[in-house]
XYZ file of N, CA and C in Angstrom:
801
model
N 22.346 -21.527 -9.336
C 20.771 -21.217 -8.709
C 20.817 -20.042 -7.966
N 19.465 -19.592 -7.709
C 19.053 -18.567 -6.643
C 17.926 -18.703 -6.105
N 17.463 -17.645 -4.963
C 15.955 -17.941 -4.467
C 15.048 -16.694 -4.916
N 13.934 -17.304 -4.598
C 12.854 -16.386 -5.210
C 12.426 -15.565 -3.900
N 11.892 -14.676 -4.100
C 11.236 -13.822 -2.862
C 9.539 -14.323 -2.985
N 9.410 -15.218 -2.311
C 7.871 -15.717 -2.226
C 7.751 -16.230 -0.898
N 6.274 -16.072 -0.642
C 5.310 -16.255 0.137
C 4.966 -17.737 0.541
N 5.332 -18.188 1.553
C 4.986 -19.679 1.557
C 4.120 -19.965 2.800
N 2.848 -20.692 2.615
C 1.797 -20.744 3.632
C 1.733 -22.419 3.839
N 1.503 -23.078 4.972
C 1.431 -24.620 5.181
C 0.601 -24.672 5.614
N -0.387 -25.511 5.154
C -1.730 -25.968 5.434
C -1.481 -27.649 5.843
N -1.816 -28.049 6.876
C -1.346 -29.356 7.500
C -2.748 -29.650 8.623
N -2.550 -31.002 8.555
C -3.550 -31.703 9.382
C -4.729 -32.789 8.298
N -5.289 -33.298 9.011
C -5.929 -34.765 8.277
C -6.902 -33.969 7.102
N -7.226 -33.020 7.321
C -8.223 -32.533 6.225
C -7.900 -31.406 5.227
N -6.558 -31.483 5.365
C -5.495 -30.320 4.252
C -6.236 -30.772 2.811
N -6.402 -32.077 2.184
C -6.608 -32.251 0.891
C -7.967 -31.833 0.446
N -9.063 -32.529 1.354
C -10.269 -32.095 0.934
C -10.622 -30.573 1.521
N -10.014 -29.827 2.002
C -10.238 -28.568 2.214
C -9.858 -27.688 1.023
N -8.332 -27.685 0.749
C -8.152 -27.246 -0.442
C -8.733 -27.667 -1.573
N -9.148 -28.836 -1.831
C -9.907 -29.334 -3.134
C -11.111 -28.369 -3.145
N -11.824 -28.208 -2.144
C -12.871 -27.211 -2.250
C -12.899 -26.042 -2.615
N -11.656 -25.715 -2.436
C -11.298 -24.086 -2.544
C -10.710 -23.832 -3.728
N -9.434 -24.388 -4.349
C -8.841 -23.840 -5.243
C -9.164 -24.595 -6.900
N -9.014 -23.799 -7.710
C -8.978 -24.176 -9.007
C -8.443 -25.410 -9.626
N -7.299 -25.967 -8.679
C -6.634 -27.000 -9.176
C -6.778 -28.098 -8.152
N -6.716 -29.262 -8.516
C -7.022 -30.434 -7.874
C -5.707 -30.587 -7.015
N -6.050 -31.099 -5.781
C -5.051 -31.472 -4.838
C -4.946 -32.612 -4.490
N -5.934 -33.518 -4.411
C -6.063 -34.907 -4.287
C -4.832 -35.499 -4.870
N -4.444 -36.326 -4.661
C -3.106 -36.977 -5.709
C -2.155 -36.029 -5.999
N -1.917 -35.220 -5.370
C -0.566 -34.630 -5.491
C 0.792 -34.933 -5.324
N 1.746 -35.013 -5.864
C 3.012 -35.267 -6.064
C 3.825 -34.561 -6.754
N 4.741 -33.574 -6.138
C 5.356 -32.309 -6.509
C 4.752 -31.193 -6.464
N 4.012 -30.540 -7.355
C 3.971 -29.099 -7.835
C 2.863 -28.793 -9.040
N 1.820 -28.219 -8.235
C 0.688 -27.952 -9.427
C 0.502 -26.368 -9.361
N -0.229 -25.657 -10.530
C -0.582 -24.190 -10.092
C -2.037 -24.466 -10.269
N -2.545 -23.116 -9.468
C -4.014 -23.055 -9.366
C -4.062 -21.712 -8.734
N -5.219 -21.185 -8.223
C -5.477 -20.219 -7.614
C -6.878 -20.320 -6.904
N -6.959 -19.098 -5.860
C -8.144 -18.986 -5.275
C -8.663 -18.053 -5.654
N -10.274 -18.141 -5.887
C -11.079 -17.251 -6.444
C -12.173 -16.652 -5.607
N -12.726 -15.444 -5.831
C -14.057 -15.063 -5.289
C -15.270 -16.061 -5.630
N -16.213 -15.805 -4.997
C -17.290 -16.874 -5.346
C -17.910 -16.213 -6.867
N -17.759 -14.923 -7.332
C -18.061 -14.628 -8.694
C -17.050 -15.059 -9.923
N -15.700 -15.878 -9.390
C -14.655 -16.150 -10.317
C -13.744 -15.439 -10.399
N -13.387 -14.331 -9.822
C -12.248 -13.556 -9.983
C -11.277 -13.657 -8.958
N -9.929 -13.551 -9.694
C -8.762 -14.065 -8.736
C -8.279 -13.108 -7.593
N -8.322 -13.861 -6.385
C -7.793 -13.294 -5.366
C -6.284 -13.506 -5.225
N -5.959 -14.779 -5.726
C -4.323 -15.003 -5.466
C -4.249 -16.404 -6.302
N -3.050 -16.143 -6.928
C -2.494 -17.494 -7.741
C -1.474 -18.190 -6.723
N -1.226 -19.458 -7.309
C -0.628 -20.034 -6.084
C 0.256 -21.439 -6.599
N 1.306 -21.866 -6.445
C 1.961 -23.046 -6.794
C 1.544 -23.760 -5.678
N 1.286 -25.249 -5.637
C 0.832 -26.016 -4.457
C 1.699 -27.237 -4.708
N 2.527 -26.977 -3.714
C 3.290 -28.046 -3.091
C 3.090 -29.092 -2.294
N 3.379 -30.463 -2.870
C 3.068 -31.711 -1.753
C 4.701 -31.550 -0.956
N 4.396 -31.677 0.226
C 5.644 -31.222 1.092
C 5.375 -32.541 2.614
N 5.900 -33.680 2.456
C 5.692 -34.518 3.666
C 3.672 -34.528 3.801
N 3.651 -34.159 5.111
C 2.352 -34.286 5.545
C 1.543 -32.874 5.475
N 1.903 -32.120 4.713
C 1.426 -30.480 4.863
C 1.669 -30.575 3.020
N 0.630 -29.294 2.555
C 0.535 -28.894 1.464
C 1.399 -27.649 1.618
N 1.821 -27.153 0.947
C 2.894 -25.466 0.827
C 2.090 -24.913 -0.221
N 1.447 -23.673 -0.161
C 1.079 -22.756 -0.892
C 1.901 -21.631 -1.424
N 2.667 -21.725 -2.415
C 3.789 -20.519 -2.869
C 2.978 -19.510 -3.626
N 3.192 -18.301 -3.290
C 2.552 -17.155 -3.854
C 3.269 -15.817 -3.573
N 2.892 -14.904 -4.284
C 3.598 -13.578 -4.291
C 3.491 -12.904 -2.991
N 4.355 -12.334 -2.295
C 4.053 -11.710 -0.906
C 3.108 -10.731 -1.258
N 2.519 -9.996 -2.294
C 1.725 -9.231 -2.114
C 0.291 -10.031 -2.074
N 0.071 -11.092 -2.185
C -0.971 -12.049 -1.943
C -1.283 -12.593 -0.767
N -0.213 -12.574 -0.123
C -0.009 -13.526 0.896
C -1.262 -13.342 2.206
N -1.263 -12.030 2.468
C -2.329 -11.831 3.389
C -3.544 -12.024 3.114
N -3.709 -11.726 1.995
C -5.207 -11.791 1.370
C -5.212 -13.347 1.388
N -4.542 -14.267 0.776
C -4.628 -15.754 0.722
C -5.006 -16.299 2.259
N -3.998 -15.966 3.016
C -4.206 -16.524 4.623
C -5.615 -16.038 5.003
N -5.893 -14.924 4.698
C -7.141 -14.562 5.498
C -8.367 -15.570 5.043
N -8.283 -15.491 3.758
C -9.582 -16.522 3.285
C -9.406 -17.514 3.155
N -8.307 -18.483 3.368
C -8.164 -19.630 3.838
C -8.638 -19.635 5.446
N -8.499 -18.746 6.363
C -8.715 -18.954 7.453
C -10.103 -18.605 7.826
N -10.746 -17.828 6.619
C -12.218 -17.474 6.737
C -12.799 -18.674 6.328
N -12.503 -19.821 5.380
C -13.409 -20.834 5.067
C -13.153 -22.033 5.892
N -12.275 -22.003 6.638
C -11.676 -23.264 7.627
C -12.700 -23.873 8.643
N -13.682 -23.081 8.938
C -14.808 -23.696 9.726
C -14.487 -24.710 10.691
N -15.075 -25.818 10.382
C -14.674 -27.213 11.224
C -13.576 -28.176 10.730
N -13.081 -27.825 9.352
C -11.747 -28.292 8.927
C -10.757 -28.926 9.839
N -10.147 -29.955 9.933
C -9.131 -30.073 10.903
C -7.621 -29.890 10.507
N -7.532 -28.840 10.375
C -6.293 -28.330 9.328
C -5.436 -27.131 10.503
N -4.290 -26.947 10.082
C -3.511 -26.147 10.710
C -2.979 -25.091 9.472
N -3.123 -23.815 9.680
C -2.677 -22.678 8.750
C -1.697 -21.748 9.353
N -0.725 -21.233 8.799
C 0.373 -20.568 9.186
C 1.565 -20.352 7.998
N 2.290 -19.248 8.337
C 3.651 -18.984 7.056
C 4.467 -20.188 7.338
N 5.265 -20.741 6.348
C 6.175 -21.716 6.437
C 7.044 -21.218 6.074
N 7.706 -20.279 7.499
C 8.761 -19.597 7.550
C 10.141 -20.514 7.466
N 10.061 -21.445 7.980
C 11.338 -22.405 7.651
C 11.518 -22.991 6.296
N 11.050 -22.634 5.319
C 11.283 -23.199 3.934
C 11.426 -21.849 3.043
N 12.007 -22.218 1.783
C 12.339 -21.225 1.012
C 12.138 -21.512 -0.626
N 12.343 -20.899 -1.491
C 12.375 -21.675 -2.915
C 13.452 -21.315 -3.844
N 14.080 -21.915 -3.965
C 15.646 -22.162 -5.080
C 14.737 -22.163 -6.384
N 15.478 -21.347 -7.309
C 15.086 -21.312 -8.843
C 16.200 -21.595 -9.745
N 16.243 -22.195 -11.020
C 17.384 -21.871 -11.734
C 16.645 -22.091 -13.214
N 16.940 -21.606 -14.138
C 16.384 -21.641 -15.648
C 16.772 -22.997 -16.130
N 17.872 -23.768 -15.478
C 18.191 -24.945 -15.908
C 18.063 -25.918 -14.932
N 17.583 -27.350 -15.280
C 17.232 -28.570 -14.136
C 18.612 -28.381 -13.026
N 17.983 -28.690 -11.856
C 19.259 -28.800 -10.906
C 18.373 -30.093 -10.178
N 19.264 -30.728 -9.218
C 19.068 -31.855 -8.214
C 17.832 -31.803 -7.550
N 16.687 -32.306 -7.558
C 15.322 -32.314 -6.765
C 14.492 -31.394 -7.461
N 14.752 -30.509 -8.446
C 14.075 -29.550 -9.072
C 12.555 -30.119 -9.786
N 11.572 -29.440 -9.798
C 10.789 -29.824 -10.686
C 10.484 -28.351 -11.818
N 9.930 -28.539 -12.986
C 9.584 -27.770 -13.475
C 8.236 -26.570 -13.397
N 8.195 -25.285 -13.324
C 7.363 -24.630 -12.943
C 6.139 -25.152 -13.886
N 5.157 -25.707 -13.273
C 3.906 -26.071 -13.846
C 2.981 -25.208 -14.751
N 3.365 -24.427 -15.103
C 2.561 -23.218 -15.675
C 3.052 -23.661 -17.058
N 4.417 -23.724 -17.391
C 4.711 -24.193 -18.454
C 5.716 -25.380 -18.278
N 5.370 -26.701 -18.377
C 5.972 -27.807 -17.605
C 7.311 -28.447 -18.619
N 7.413 -27.894 -19.697
C 8.810 -28.496 -20.500
C 10.045 -27.460 -19.619
N 9.782 -26.553 -18.874
C 10.907 -25.692 -18.116
C 11.085 -24.619 -18.834
N 10.418 -23.871 -19.699
C 10.275 -22.582 -20.071
C 10.419 -21.590 -19.232
N 9.834 -21.829 -18.085
C 9.720 -20.807 -17.033
C 10.547 -21.321 -15.867
N 11.625 -21.870 -16.185
C 12.288 -22.433 -15.287
C 12.014 -23.665 -14.195
N 12.974 -23.972 -13.079
C 12.929 -25.057 -12.472
C 12.965 -24.578 -11.018
N 12.242 -25.265 -10.018
C 12.286 -24.792 -8.611
C 12.273 -26.139 -7.664
N 12.508 -25.602 -6.188
C 12.594 -26.505 -5.368
C 12.355 -25.659 -4.116
N 11.600 -26.630 -2.873
C 11.549 -25.986 -1.794
C 13.141 -26.594 -1.058
N 13.347 -25.470 -0.398
C 15.037 -25.912 0.461
C 14.436 -24.912 1.778
N 15.396 -25.457 2.756
C 15.381 -24.852 3.970
C 15.514 -23.240 4.044
N 14.907 -22.289 4.531
C 15.316 -20.932 4.435
C 16.874 -20.939 4.733
N 17.405 -21.491 5.950
C 18.669 -21.382 6.108
C 19.678 -21.438 5.126
N 19.408 -22.422 4.101
C 20.258 -22.853 2.968
C 20.064 -21.740 1.910
N 18.815 -21.177 1.746
C 18.529 -20.187 0.699
C 19.423 -18.779 1.053
N 19.579 -18.565 2.416
C 20.272 -17.472 2.579
C 21.519 -17.078 2.071
N 22.238 -18.128 1.466
C 23.460 -17.919 0.849
C 23.509 -17.633 -0.737
N 22.036 -17.769 -0.772
C 21.880 -17.870 -2.473
C 21.414 -16.423 -2.968
N 21.697 -15.921 -4.336
C 21.646 -14.882 -4.931
C 20.111 -14.659 -5.142
N 19.605 -13.376 -5.153
C 18.363 -13.256 -5.473
C 18.102 -13.560 -6.898
N 16.847 -14.275 -7.463
C 16.779 -14.409 -8.445
C 15.588 -13.886 -9.782
N 14.752 -13.062 -8.744
C 13.582 -12.680 -9.683
C 13.529 -11.890 -10.815
N 14.654 -11.262 -10.790
C 15.049 -10.559 -12.220
C 14.890 -11.442 -13.181
N 15.795 -12.579 -13.136
C 16.041 -13.661 -14.223
C 14.612 -14.062 -14.386
N 13.843 -14.389 -13.541
C 12.384 -15.155 -13.654
C 11.590 -14.104 -14.398
N 11.564 -12.864 -14.151
C 11.036 -11.486 -14.847
C 11.253 -11.686 -16.198
N 12.740 -11.521 -16.401
C 12.778 -11.957 -17.973
C 12.454 -13.054 -18.804
N 12.702 -14.159 -18.059
C 12.050 -15.450 -18.706
C 10.587 -15.494 -19.004
N 9.778 -14.806 -18.069
C 8.534 -14.859 -18.169
C 7.905 -13.820 -19.226
N 8.582 -12.737 -19.361
C 8.276 -11.872 -20.509
C 8.719 -12.703 -21.778
N 9.658 -13.434 -21.875
C 10.292 -14.122 -23.168
C 9.110 -15.096 -23.486
N 8.089 -15.645 -22.643
C 7.443 -16.820 -22.665
C 5.816 -16.149 -22.741
N 5.871 -14.962 -22.462
C 4.769 -13.781 -22.614
C 3.278 -14.422 -21.594
N 4.156 -14.858 -20.314
C 3.494 -14.987 -19.253
C 3.206 -14.140 -18.250
N 2.005 -13.958 -17.653
C 1.752 -12.688 -16.729
C 2.294 -12.872 -15.428
N 2.551 -11.740 -14.596
C 2.930 -12.156 -13.484
C 1.478 -11.414 -12.228
N 0.754 -12.425 -12.088
C -0.737 -11.813 -11.802
C -0.615 -10.585 -10.557
N 0.531 -10.856 -9.873
C 0.809 -9.937 -8.772
C 1.137 -8.627 -9.333
N 1.360 -8.185 -10.416
C 1.736 -7.230 -11.094
C 0.407 -6.565 -12.259
N 0.225 -7.814 -12.717
C -0.485 -7.671 -14.137
C -1.947 -7.104 -13.802
N -2.614 -7.254 -12.869
C -3.971 -7.360 -11.962
C -4.135 -6.750 -11.033
N -5.049 -6.367 -10.797
C -5.781 -5.619 -9.275
C -6.279 -6.603 -8.624
N -6.547 -6.546 -7.175
C -7.399 -7.406 -6.456
C -8.900 -7.833 -6.954
N -9.167 -8.734 -7.048
C -10.616 -9.124 -7.557
C -11.031 -8.188 -8.815
N -9.768 -8.112 -9.969
C -10.253 -7.155 -11.184
C -10.530 -8.147 -12.233
N -9.935 -9.219 -12.449
C -10.604 -10.064 -13.351
C -10.751 -11.502 -13.169
N -11.478 -12.152 -14.174
C -12.064 -13.500 -13.936
C -10.632 -14.540 -14.483
N -11.140 -15.678 -14.032
C -10.031 -16.965 -14.183
C -9.354 -17.072 -15.761
N -10.377 -17.118 -16.342
C -10.046 -17.062 -18.004
C -9.457 -15.951 -18.460
N -9.855 -14.915 -17.864
C -9.268 -13.380 -18.335
C -7.586 -13.441 -17.664
N -7.354 -14.325 -16.823
C -6.075 -14.454 -16.355
C -5.167 -15.368 -17.052
N -5.699 -16.211 -17.752
C -5.097 -17.202 -18.460
C -4.792 -18.527 -17.490
N -5.719 -18.809 -16.559
C -5.391 -19.609 -15.685
C -5.781 -21.062 -16.626
N -6.728 -21.178 -17.563
C -6.748 -22.258 -18.296
C -5.619 -22.577 -19.190
N -5.063 -21.567 -19.815
C -3.880 -21.952 -20.687
C -2.721 -22.273 -20.087
N -2.526 -21.573 -18.631
C -1.456 -22.151 -17.807
C -1.507 -23.634 -16.815
N -2.467 -23.880 -17.224
C -2.634 -25.399 -16.261
C -3.046 -25.085 -14.971
N -3.864 -23.991 -14.600
C -4.173 -23.484 -13.260
C -5.752 -24.185 -13.016
N -6.468 -24.552 -13.987
C -7.679 -25.053 -13.356
C -7.890 -26.411 -14.012
N -8.467 -27.071 -12.942
C -8.684 -28.575 -13.491
C -10.552 -28.915 -13.652
N -10.819 -28.673 -14.557
C -12.188 -28.535 -14.994
C -13.237 -30.077 -14.556
N -12.262 -31.062 -14.360
C -12.882 -32.588 -14.150
C -12.950 -32.729 -12.469
N -12.353 -31.691 -11.927
C -12.187 -32.452 -10.615
C -13.613 -32.025 -9.348
N -14.573 -31.456 -9.860
C -15.459 -31.089 -9.050
C -15.719 -29.631 -8.357
N -16.522 -29.209 -7.561
C -16.831 -27.870 -7.200
C -15.249 -27.429 -6.478
N -15.103 -25.993 -6.828
C -14.475 -24.962 -6.110
C -15.114 -23.782 -6.036
N -14.598 -22.675 -5.320
C -15.026 -21.698 -5.205
C -14.805 -21.032 -6.678
N -16.108 -20.040 -6.916
C -16.105 -19.752 -8.196
C -16.137 -20.496 -9.394
N -16.209 -21.597 -9.372
C -16.519 -22.708 -10.458
C -17.453 -22.472 -11.297
N -18.823 -22.132 -10.691
C -19.626 -22.183 -11.594
C -19.709 -21.223 -12.603
N -19.017 -20.019 -12.562
C -18.616 -18.728 -13.053
C -17.552 -19.310 -14.159
N -16.835 -19.906 -13.957
C -15.606 -20.337 -14.790
C -15.847 -21.404 -15.723
N -16.826 -22.094 -15.441
C -16.967 -23.226 -16.021
C -18.214 -22.644 -17.147
N -19.001 -21.686 -16.797
C -20.031 -21.048 -17.672
C -19.132 -20.174 -18.774
N -18.293 -19.777 -18.414
C -17.282 -18.569 -19.103
C -16.654 -19.742 -20.096
N -16.089 -20.864 -19.749
C -15.526 -21.809 -20.869
C -16.480 -22.241 -21.659
N -17.570 -22.565 -21.087
C -18.841 -23.650 -21.942
C -19.313 -22.590 -22.845
N -19.520 -20.954 -22.609
C -20.268 -20.400 -23.575
C -18.941 -19.674 -24.495
N -17.892 -19.865 -24.255
C -16.725 -19.115 -24.895
C -16.861 -17.791 -25.032
N -17.216 -17.004 -23.531
C -17.265 -15.772 -23.418
C -16.389 -14.781 -23.063
N -14.835 -15.592 -22.730
C -13.810 -14.609 -22.607
C -13.329 -13.921 -23.368
N -13.472 -12.647 -23.581
C -13.029 -12.152 -24.531
C -11.861 -10.744 -24.510
N -11.917 -10.580 -22.956
C -10.985 -9.758 -22.568
C -9.868 -10.697 -21.913
N -8.577 -10.358 -22.244
C -7.491 -11.382 -21.642
C -6.191 -10.814 -21.358
N -5.323 -11.307 -20.678
C -3.688 -10.546 -20.675
C -3.223 -11.347 -21.781
N -2.534 -10.213 -22.533
C -1.707 -11.017 -24.102
C -0.620 -9.697 -24.057
N 0.210 -10.802 -24.661
C 1.795 -9.963 -25.024
C 1.553 -8.987 -26.175
N 1.945 -7.809 -26.398
C 2.130 -6.948 -27.171
C 3.281 -6.254 -27.633
N 4.013 -6.241 -28.599
C 5.028 -5.846 -29.050
C 5.052 -4.275 -29.825
N 5.894 -3.469 -29.551
C 6.340 -2.171 -29.860
C 7.845 -2.136 -30.446
N 7.896 -0.887 -30.577
C 9.375 -0.511 -30.892
C 9.785 0.788 -30.191
N 10.968 0.927 -29.618
C 11.591 2.098 -29.133
C 10.675 2.825 -27.837
N 10.173 2.248 -27.286
C 9.386 3.206 -26.125
C 9.325 2.042 -24.861
N 8.740 3.180 -23.906
C 8.676 2.542 -22.365
C 7.487 3.115 -22.145
N 6.273 2.283 -21.518
C 5.172 2.437 -21.146
C 5.177 2.766 -19.596
N 4.371 3.544 -19.087
C 3.711 3.536 -17.719
C 2.462 2.448 -17.515
N 2.680 1.931 -16.625
C 1.638 0.831 -15.972
C 0.246 1.551 -16.289
N -0.587 0.932 -17.008
C -2.161 1.622 -17.165
C -2.087 2.333 -18.194
N -1.381 2.625 -19.240
C -1.419 3.343 -20.574
C -2.489 2.916 -21.019
N -3.469 3.622 -21.691
C -4.786 2.842 -22.365
C -4.294 2.742 -23.803
N -4.974 1.638 -24.005
C -4.981 0.858 -25.632
C -6.054 1.129 -26.366
N -5.873 1.851 -27.303
C -7.118 2.259 -28.281
C -7.169 1.770 -29.941
N -8.147 1.167 -30.297
C -8.539 1.134 -31.751
C -9.348 2.133 -32.056
N -8.830 3.255 -32.729
C -9.430 4.291 -33.140
C -9.805 5.124 -32.310
N -11.024 5.742 -31.923
C -11.481 6.297 -30.848
C -11.761 5.498 -29.627
N -12.170 4.075 -29.684
C -12.256 3.253 -28.624
C -11.247 2.552 -27.562
N -11.426 2.870 -26.238
C -10.656 2.330 -25.648
C -10.811 0.751 -25.144
N -9.868 -0.020 -25.745
C -10.023 -1.519 -25.694
C -9.205 -2.336 -24.986
N -8.211 -1.783 -23.739
C -7.666 -2.350 -23.218
C -6.385 -1.381 -22.368
N -5.426 -1.721 -21.609
C -4.428 -0.861 -21.135
C -3.126 -2.149 -21.119
N -2.069 -1.220 -20.800
C -1.177 -1.703 -20.850
C -0.604 -1.860 -19.292
N -0.056 -3.382 -18.915
C 0.439 -3.525 -17.464
C 1.855 -3.463 -17.405
N 2.311 -4.686 -16.976
C 4.006 -4.540 -17.168
C 4.529 -4.516 -18.164
N 5.637 -3.832 -18.327
C 6.073 -3.739 -19.473
C 8.109 -3.791 -19.381
N 8.305 -4.070 -20.780
C 9.821 -4.207 -21.022
C 9.665 -3.301 -22.176
N 11.452 -2.881 -22.881
C 11.470 -2.484 -23.779
C 10.985 -3.337 -24.961
N 10.215 -3.053 -25.870
C 9.557 -3.735 -26.960
C 8.794 -4.820 -26.771
N 8.414 -4.934 -25.644
C 7.343 -6.108 -24.714
C 6.890 -5.675 -24.003
N 5.225 -5.840 -23.804
C 4.474 -5.503 -22.549
C 3.278 -6.859 -22.483
N 2.920 -6.752 -21.285
C 1.693 -7.693 -20.974
C 0.582 -6.242 -21.047
N -0.510 -6.674 -21.721
C -1.594 -5.863 -21.672
C -2.876 -6.561 -21.265
N -3.633 -5.885 -20.575
C -5.253 -6.361 -20.671
C -6.261 -5.890 -21.370
N -6.638 -6.516 -22.455
C -7.126 -6.128 -23.681
C -8.554 -7.002 -24.156
N -9.436 -6.369 -24.797
C -10.459 -6.965 -25.292
C -9.965 -7.266 -26.637
N -9.783 -9.048 -26.808
C -8.846 -9.368 -27.851
C -9.672 -9.231 -29.073
N -11.425 -9.547 -28.982
C -11.990 -9.504 -30.025
C -11.814 -8.349 -30.901
N -12.066 -7.115 -30.208
C -12.178 -6.017 -30.640
C -10.530 -5.514 -31.412
N -9.584 -6.378 -30.633
C -7.988 -5.839 -31.122
C -7.864 -6.552 -32.399
N -8.476 -7.792 -32.742
C -8.486 -8.775 -33.657
C -9.265 -8.168 -34.851
N -10.191 -7.706 -34.599
C -11.385 -7.115 -35.621
C -10.692 -5.772 -36.275
N -10.079 -4.813 -35.189
C -9.108 -3.595 -35.760
C -8.085 -4.097 -36.287
N -7.222 -4.974 -36.382
C -6.250 -5.623 -37.004
C -6.488 -5.836 -38.556
N -7.702 -6.888 -38.726
C -8.399 -7.093 -39.902
C -8.678 -6.103 -40.930
N -9.261 -5.039 -40.055
C -9.814 -3.672 -40.816
C -8.557 -2.923 -41.269
N -7.204 -3.197 -40.809
C -5.989 -2.214 -41.140
C -6.171 -1.166 -40.325
N -6.739 -1.429 -38.859
C -6.619 -0.141 -38.105
C -5.465 -0.132 -37.029
N -4.794 0.644 -36.862
C -3.801 0.799 -35.763
C -4.235 0.647 -34.243
N -3.352 -0.211 -33.591
C -3.698 -0.223 -32.253
C -2.704 0.640 -31.733
N -3.436 1.568 -30.716
C -2.189 2.482 -30.376
C -2.245 2.658 -28.582
N -1.134 2.745 -27.903
C -0.778 2.748 -26.303
C -0.411 4.340 -26.550
N -0.770 4.958 -25.980
C -0.547 6.628 -25.848
C -0.472 6.852 -27.195
N 0.663 7.257 -27.778
C 1.180 7.771 -29.066
C 2.020 6.892 -29.651
N 1.821 5.293 -29.214
C 2.974 4.626 -30.094
C 2.138 3.524 -30.422
N 2.335 3.209 -31.865
C 1.594 2.078 -31.964
C 2.082 0.597 -31.694
N 1.176 -0.282 -31.662
C 1.481 -1.423 -30.574
C 0.955 -2.422 -31.576
N 1.228 -3.999 -31.508
C 0.964 -4.950 -32.266
C 0.824 -6.335 -31.223
N -0.601 -6.808 -31.473
C -0.918 -7.954 -30.790
C 0.537 -8.887 -31.106
N 1.009 -9.668 -29.919
C 2.091 -10.705 -29.729
C 1.551 -11.934 -28.852
N 0.232 -12.388 -29.347
C -0.045 -13.686 -28.647
C 0.680 -14.756 -28.826
N 1.107 -15.469 -27.713
C 1.829 -16.926 -27.818
C 1.130 -17.881 -28.655
N 1.625 -19.079 -29.069
C 0.813 -19.926 -30.095
C -0.066 -20.749 -28.832
N -0.265 -20.640 -27.903
C -0.970 -21.468 -26.643
C -2.095 -20.742 -25.977
N -2.228 -19.365 -26.412
C -3.475 -18.538 -25.970
C -4.592 -18.730 -26.911
N -5.432 -19.053 -25.954
C -6.589 -19.350 -26.481
C -7.552 -17.964 -27.075
N -7.625 -18.009 -28.442
C -8.362 -16.464 -28.810
C -9.845 -16.541 -28.997
N -10.406 -15.379 -28.827
C -11.798 -15.401 -29.013
C -12.408 -15.738 -30.139
């Protein structure tokens, strides 16, 4: 078992459920355990993704430290007359393991445990644990799951492009949330053609942002990468058409191949 370097925000008070339900892509009402969701702009672009924990008389939002200030700032802006309190949950931390352990829950993005198991613990208890971010980093690459704190820029891409639907991050039945109109429209009209998708290659290392081309057309860019595998933000429709024509996909001078997981919704 190890600890993850995560930011935790506590939302407490009698209006916490309705407040968050009106904002987040995921249903908070009836929450027991943990769910995955995000806060979007009114246009439907990702501000921050978050694991949403039920914790006694509060809800804990777990996010990457890179997103913490923006998430807390937006929640404070939307607070208005809601009877809630907001603040960092400095007394808590996140324990992680690739295997189940007592009291832990599977990462809800892949609920069979492919992305490991997590538990909220006291921060004092977490101090003795080793850091586990590298283990999670390797596990997510193996599962072709993006890390939105690394693979996108602020307000860059829509929820569908960030794979929130595939990774159980949107409840399309729960009613309104910020950005819902655009998210629902893109799903209904099947207009999400650009997405984060894993790509495979041989014997190369890529810089973040390396352009991907099909012939002379730039159709995407490499984001985070390990040797032989990367997450790319790419026009999947154009990449699939190029492959059907037998046209190579090139990232810089290196040939790459689409390597979508079987759960990815293709255009």
